[in-house]
Coordinates of N, CA and C in Angstrom, one line a residue:
X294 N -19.4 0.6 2.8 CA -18.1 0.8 2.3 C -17.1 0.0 3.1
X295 N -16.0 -0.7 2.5 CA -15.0 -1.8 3.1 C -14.1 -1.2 3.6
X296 N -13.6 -1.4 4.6 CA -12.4 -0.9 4.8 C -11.1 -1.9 5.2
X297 N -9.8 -1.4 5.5 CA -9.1 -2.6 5.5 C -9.0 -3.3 6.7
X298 N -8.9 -5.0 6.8 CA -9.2 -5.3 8.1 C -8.3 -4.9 9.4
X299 N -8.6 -5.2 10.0 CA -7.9 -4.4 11.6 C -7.2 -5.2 12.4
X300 N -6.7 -6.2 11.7 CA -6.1 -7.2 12.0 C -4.7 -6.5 11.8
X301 N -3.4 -6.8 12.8 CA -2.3 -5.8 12.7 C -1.7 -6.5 11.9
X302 N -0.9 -5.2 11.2 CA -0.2 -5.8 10.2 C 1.3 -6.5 10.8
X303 N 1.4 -7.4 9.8 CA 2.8 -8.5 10.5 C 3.9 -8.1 10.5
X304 N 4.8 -7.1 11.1 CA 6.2 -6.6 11.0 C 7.3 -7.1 11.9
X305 N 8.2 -7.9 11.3 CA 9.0 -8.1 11.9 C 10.7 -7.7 11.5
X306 N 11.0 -7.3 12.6 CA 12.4 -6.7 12.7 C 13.2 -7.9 11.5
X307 N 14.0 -7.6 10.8 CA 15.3 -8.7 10.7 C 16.5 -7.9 10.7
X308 N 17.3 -8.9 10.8 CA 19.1 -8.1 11.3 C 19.6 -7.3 10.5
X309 N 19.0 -7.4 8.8 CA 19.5 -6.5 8.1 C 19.3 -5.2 8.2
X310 N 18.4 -4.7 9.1 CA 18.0 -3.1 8.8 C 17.0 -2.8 8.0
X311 N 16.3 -4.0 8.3 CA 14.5 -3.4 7.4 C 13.8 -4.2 8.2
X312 N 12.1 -3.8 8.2 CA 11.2 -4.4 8.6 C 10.4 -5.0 7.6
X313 N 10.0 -6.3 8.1 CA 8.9 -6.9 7.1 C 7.8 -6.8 6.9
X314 N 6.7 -6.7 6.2 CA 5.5 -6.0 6.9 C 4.9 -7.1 5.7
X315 N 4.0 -7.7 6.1 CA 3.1 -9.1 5.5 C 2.1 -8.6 4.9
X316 N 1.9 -7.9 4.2 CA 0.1 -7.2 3.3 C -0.8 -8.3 3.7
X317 N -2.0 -7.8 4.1 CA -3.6 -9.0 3.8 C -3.7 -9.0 2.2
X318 N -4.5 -10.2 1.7 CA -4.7 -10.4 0.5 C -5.1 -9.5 -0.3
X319 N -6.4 -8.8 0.6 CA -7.4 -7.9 0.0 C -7.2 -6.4 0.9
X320 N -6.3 -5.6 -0.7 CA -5.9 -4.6 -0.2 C -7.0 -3.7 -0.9
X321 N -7.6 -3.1 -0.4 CA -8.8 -2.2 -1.6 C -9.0 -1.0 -1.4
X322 N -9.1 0.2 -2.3 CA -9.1 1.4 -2.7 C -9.9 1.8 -1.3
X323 N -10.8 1.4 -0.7 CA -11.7 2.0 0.2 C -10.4 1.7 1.8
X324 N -9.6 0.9 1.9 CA -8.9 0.5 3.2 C -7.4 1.3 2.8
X325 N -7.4 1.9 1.8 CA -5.8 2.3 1.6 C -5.4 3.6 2.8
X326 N -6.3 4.6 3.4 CA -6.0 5.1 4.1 C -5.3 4.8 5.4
X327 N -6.2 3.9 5.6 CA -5.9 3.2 7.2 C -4.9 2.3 7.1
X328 N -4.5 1.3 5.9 CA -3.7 0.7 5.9 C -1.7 2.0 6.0
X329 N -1.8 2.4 5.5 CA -0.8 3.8 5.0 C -1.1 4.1 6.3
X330 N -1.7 4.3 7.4 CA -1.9 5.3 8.7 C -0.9 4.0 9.3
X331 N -1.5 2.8 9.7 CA -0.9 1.5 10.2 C 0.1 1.4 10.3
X332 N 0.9 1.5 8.4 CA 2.0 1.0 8.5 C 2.9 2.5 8.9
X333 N 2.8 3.5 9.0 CA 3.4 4.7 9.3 C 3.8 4.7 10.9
X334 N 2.8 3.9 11.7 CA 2.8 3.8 12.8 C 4.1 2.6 13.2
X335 N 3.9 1.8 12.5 CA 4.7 0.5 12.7 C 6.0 1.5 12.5
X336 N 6.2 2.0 11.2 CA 7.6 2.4 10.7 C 8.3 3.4 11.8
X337 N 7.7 4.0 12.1 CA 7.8 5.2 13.3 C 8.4 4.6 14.4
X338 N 7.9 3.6 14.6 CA 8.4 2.9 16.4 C 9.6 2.2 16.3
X339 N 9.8 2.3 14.6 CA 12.0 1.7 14.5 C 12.1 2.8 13.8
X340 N 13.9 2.5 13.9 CA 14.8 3.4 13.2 C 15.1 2.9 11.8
X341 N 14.1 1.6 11.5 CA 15.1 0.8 10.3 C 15.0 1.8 9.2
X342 N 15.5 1.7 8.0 CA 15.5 2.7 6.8 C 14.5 2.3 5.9
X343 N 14.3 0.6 5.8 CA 13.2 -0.2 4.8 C 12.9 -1.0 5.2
X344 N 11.3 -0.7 4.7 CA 10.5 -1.2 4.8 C 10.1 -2.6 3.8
X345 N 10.3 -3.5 4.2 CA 10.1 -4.4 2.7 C 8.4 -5.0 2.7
X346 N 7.6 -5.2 1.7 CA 6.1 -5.5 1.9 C 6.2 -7.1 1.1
X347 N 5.7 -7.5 1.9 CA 5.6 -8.8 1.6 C 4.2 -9.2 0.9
X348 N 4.3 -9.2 -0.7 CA 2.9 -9.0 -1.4 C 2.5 -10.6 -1.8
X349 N 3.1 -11.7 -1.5 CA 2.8 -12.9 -1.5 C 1.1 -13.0 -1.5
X350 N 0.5 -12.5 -0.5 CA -0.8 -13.0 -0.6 C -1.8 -12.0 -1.6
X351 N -0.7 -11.0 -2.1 CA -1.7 -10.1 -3.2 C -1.9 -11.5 -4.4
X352 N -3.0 -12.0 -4.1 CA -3.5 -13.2 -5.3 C -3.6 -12.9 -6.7
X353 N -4.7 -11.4 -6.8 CA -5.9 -11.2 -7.8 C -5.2 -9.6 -8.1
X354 N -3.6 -8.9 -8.2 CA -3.3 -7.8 -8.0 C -4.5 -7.0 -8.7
X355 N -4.8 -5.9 -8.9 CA -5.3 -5.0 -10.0 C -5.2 -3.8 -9.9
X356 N -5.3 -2.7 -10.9 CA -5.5 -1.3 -10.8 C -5.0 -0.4 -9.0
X357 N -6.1 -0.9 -8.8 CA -6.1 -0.3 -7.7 C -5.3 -0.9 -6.3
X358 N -4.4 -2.6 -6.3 CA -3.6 -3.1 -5.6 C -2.5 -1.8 -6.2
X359 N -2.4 -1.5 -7.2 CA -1.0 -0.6 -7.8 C -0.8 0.6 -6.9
X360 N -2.5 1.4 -6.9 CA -2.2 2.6 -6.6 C -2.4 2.6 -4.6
X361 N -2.9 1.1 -4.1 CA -2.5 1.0 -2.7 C -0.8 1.0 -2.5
X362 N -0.6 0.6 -3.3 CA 1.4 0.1 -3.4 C 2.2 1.2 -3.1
X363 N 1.2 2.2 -4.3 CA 2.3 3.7 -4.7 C 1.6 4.5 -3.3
X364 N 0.9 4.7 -3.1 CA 0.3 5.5 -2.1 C 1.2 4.7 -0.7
X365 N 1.7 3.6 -0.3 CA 2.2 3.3 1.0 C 3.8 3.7 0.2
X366 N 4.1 3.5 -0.8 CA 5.8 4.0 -1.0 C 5.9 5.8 -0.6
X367 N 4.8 6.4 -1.3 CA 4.4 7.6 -0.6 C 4.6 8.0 0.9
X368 N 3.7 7.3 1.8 CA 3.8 7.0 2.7 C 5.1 6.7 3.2
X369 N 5.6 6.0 2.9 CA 7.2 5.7 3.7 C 8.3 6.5 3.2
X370 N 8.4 7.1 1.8 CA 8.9 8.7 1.7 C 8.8 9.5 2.4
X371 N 7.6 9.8 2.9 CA 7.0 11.2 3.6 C 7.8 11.1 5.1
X372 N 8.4 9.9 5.3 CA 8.9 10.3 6.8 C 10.2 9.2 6.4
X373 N 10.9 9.6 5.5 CA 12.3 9.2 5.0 C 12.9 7.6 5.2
X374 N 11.8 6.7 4.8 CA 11.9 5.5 4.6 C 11.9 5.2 3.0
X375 N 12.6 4.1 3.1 CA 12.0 3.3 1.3 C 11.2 2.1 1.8
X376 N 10.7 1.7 0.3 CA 9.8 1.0 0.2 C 10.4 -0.5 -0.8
X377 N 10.6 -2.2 -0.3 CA 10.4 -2.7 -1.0 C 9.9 -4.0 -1.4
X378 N 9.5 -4.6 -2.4 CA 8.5 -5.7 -2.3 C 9.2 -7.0 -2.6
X379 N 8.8 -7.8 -1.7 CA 8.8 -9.3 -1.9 C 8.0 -9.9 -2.3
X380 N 8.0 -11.4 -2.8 CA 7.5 -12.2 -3.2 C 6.3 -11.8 -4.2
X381 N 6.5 -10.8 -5.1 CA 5.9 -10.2 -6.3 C 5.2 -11.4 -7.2
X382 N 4.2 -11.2 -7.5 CA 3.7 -12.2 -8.6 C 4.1 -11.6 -9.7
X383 N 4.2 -12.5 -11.0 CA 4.4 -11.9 -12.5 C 3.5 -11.0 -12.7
X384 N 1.8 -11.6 -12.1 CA 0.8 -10.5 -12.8 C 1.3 -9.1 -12.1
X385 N 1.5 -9.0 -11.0 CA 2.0 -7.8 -10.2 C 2.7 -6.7 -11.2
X386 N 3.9 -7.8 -11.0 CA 5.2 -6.8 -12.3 C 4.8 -6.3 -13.4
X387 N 3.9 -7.1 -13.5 CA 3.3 -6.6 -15.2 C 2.4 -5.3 -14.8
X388 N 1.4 -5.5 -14.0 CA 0.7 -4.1 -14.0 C 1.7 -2.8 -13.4
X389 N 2.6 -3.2 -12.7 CA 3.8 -2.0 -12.4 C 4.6 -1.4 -13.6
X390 N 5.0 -2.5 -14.4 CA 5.6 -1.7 -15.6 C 4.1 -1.2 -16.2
X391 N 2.8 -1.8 -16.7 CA 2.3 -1.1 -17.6 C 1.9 0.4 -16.7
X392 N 1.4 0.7 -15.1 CA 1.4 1.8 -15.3 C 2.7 2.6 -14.2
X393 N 3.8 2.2 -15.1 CA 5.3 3.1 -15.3 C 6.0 3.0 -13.4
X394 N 5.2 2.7 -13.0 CA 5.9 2.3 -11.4 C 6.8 1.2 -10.9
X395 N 7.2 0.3 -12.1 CA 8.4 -0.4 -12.0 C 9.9 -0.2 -11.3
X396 N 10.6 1.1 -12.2 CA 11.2 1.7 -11.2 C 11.3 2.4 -10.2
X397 N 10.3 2.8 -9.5 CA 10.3 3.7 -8.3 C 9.6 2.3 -7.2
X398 N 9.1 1.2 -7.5 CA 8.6 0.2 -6.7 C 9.2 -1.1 -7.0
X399 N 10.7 -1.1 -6.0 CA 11.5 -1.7 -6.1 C 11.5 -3.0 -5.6
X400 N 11.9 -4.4 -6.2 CA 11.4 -5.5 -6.2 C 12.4 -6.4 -5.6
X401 N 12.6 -6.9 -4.9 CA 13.5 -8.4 -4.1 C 13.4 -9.0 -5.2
X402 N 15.0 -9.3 -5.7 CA 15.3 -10.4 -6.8 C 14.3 -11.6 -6.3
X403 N 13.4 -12.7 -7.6 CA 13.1 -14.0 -6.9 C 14.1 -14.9 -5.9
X404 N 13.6 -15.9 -5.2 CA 14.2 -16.9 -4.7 C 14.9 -17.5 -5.3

């Protein structure tokens, strides 16, 4: 069974009052726990309010990249953070509206 790699995740402070947090490519249904424990840990040790995920390297998004997404917005809810995504691919957007998580997984206008 895979889990997600243990390489830390990349967060960095910026001046605006959110943290960056860089996703690995390969986010998969069997690593979603640990990744959600990770980034809770990261979020905990600031005060910022958001969290932005930087999904650039989500290449191949699918199914279950959606319900890693909603499961970490979950996550950063549960201890009064938001959640929001950068560098979104079109395939991304598209599987967010088809299953209905467009507006609650809030998106950084493009470049």
């Amino acid at each position: 069974m895979a889990t997600a790699p243990r390489e830390p995740l990349v967060a960095e402070p910026a001046p605006d009052g959110v943290v960056v947090v860089r996703l690995p490519a390969a986010v998969g249904r069997a690593g979603t726990g640990a990744l959600c424990a990770r980034l809770r840990e990261q979020l905990l040790a600031t005060d910022v309010p958001v969290a932005v995920l930087d999904v650039a390297a989500l290449a191949q998004p699918d199914v279950d990249t959606v319900d890693t997404l909603a499961r970490v917005l979950l996550t950063a809810r549960r201890i009064g953070r938001t959640v929001q995504l950068r560098h979104a691919a079109p395939r991304l957007l598209e599987l967010l509206a088809l299953c209905g998580l467009d507006d609650v997984l809030a998106c950084e206008p493009p470049d």
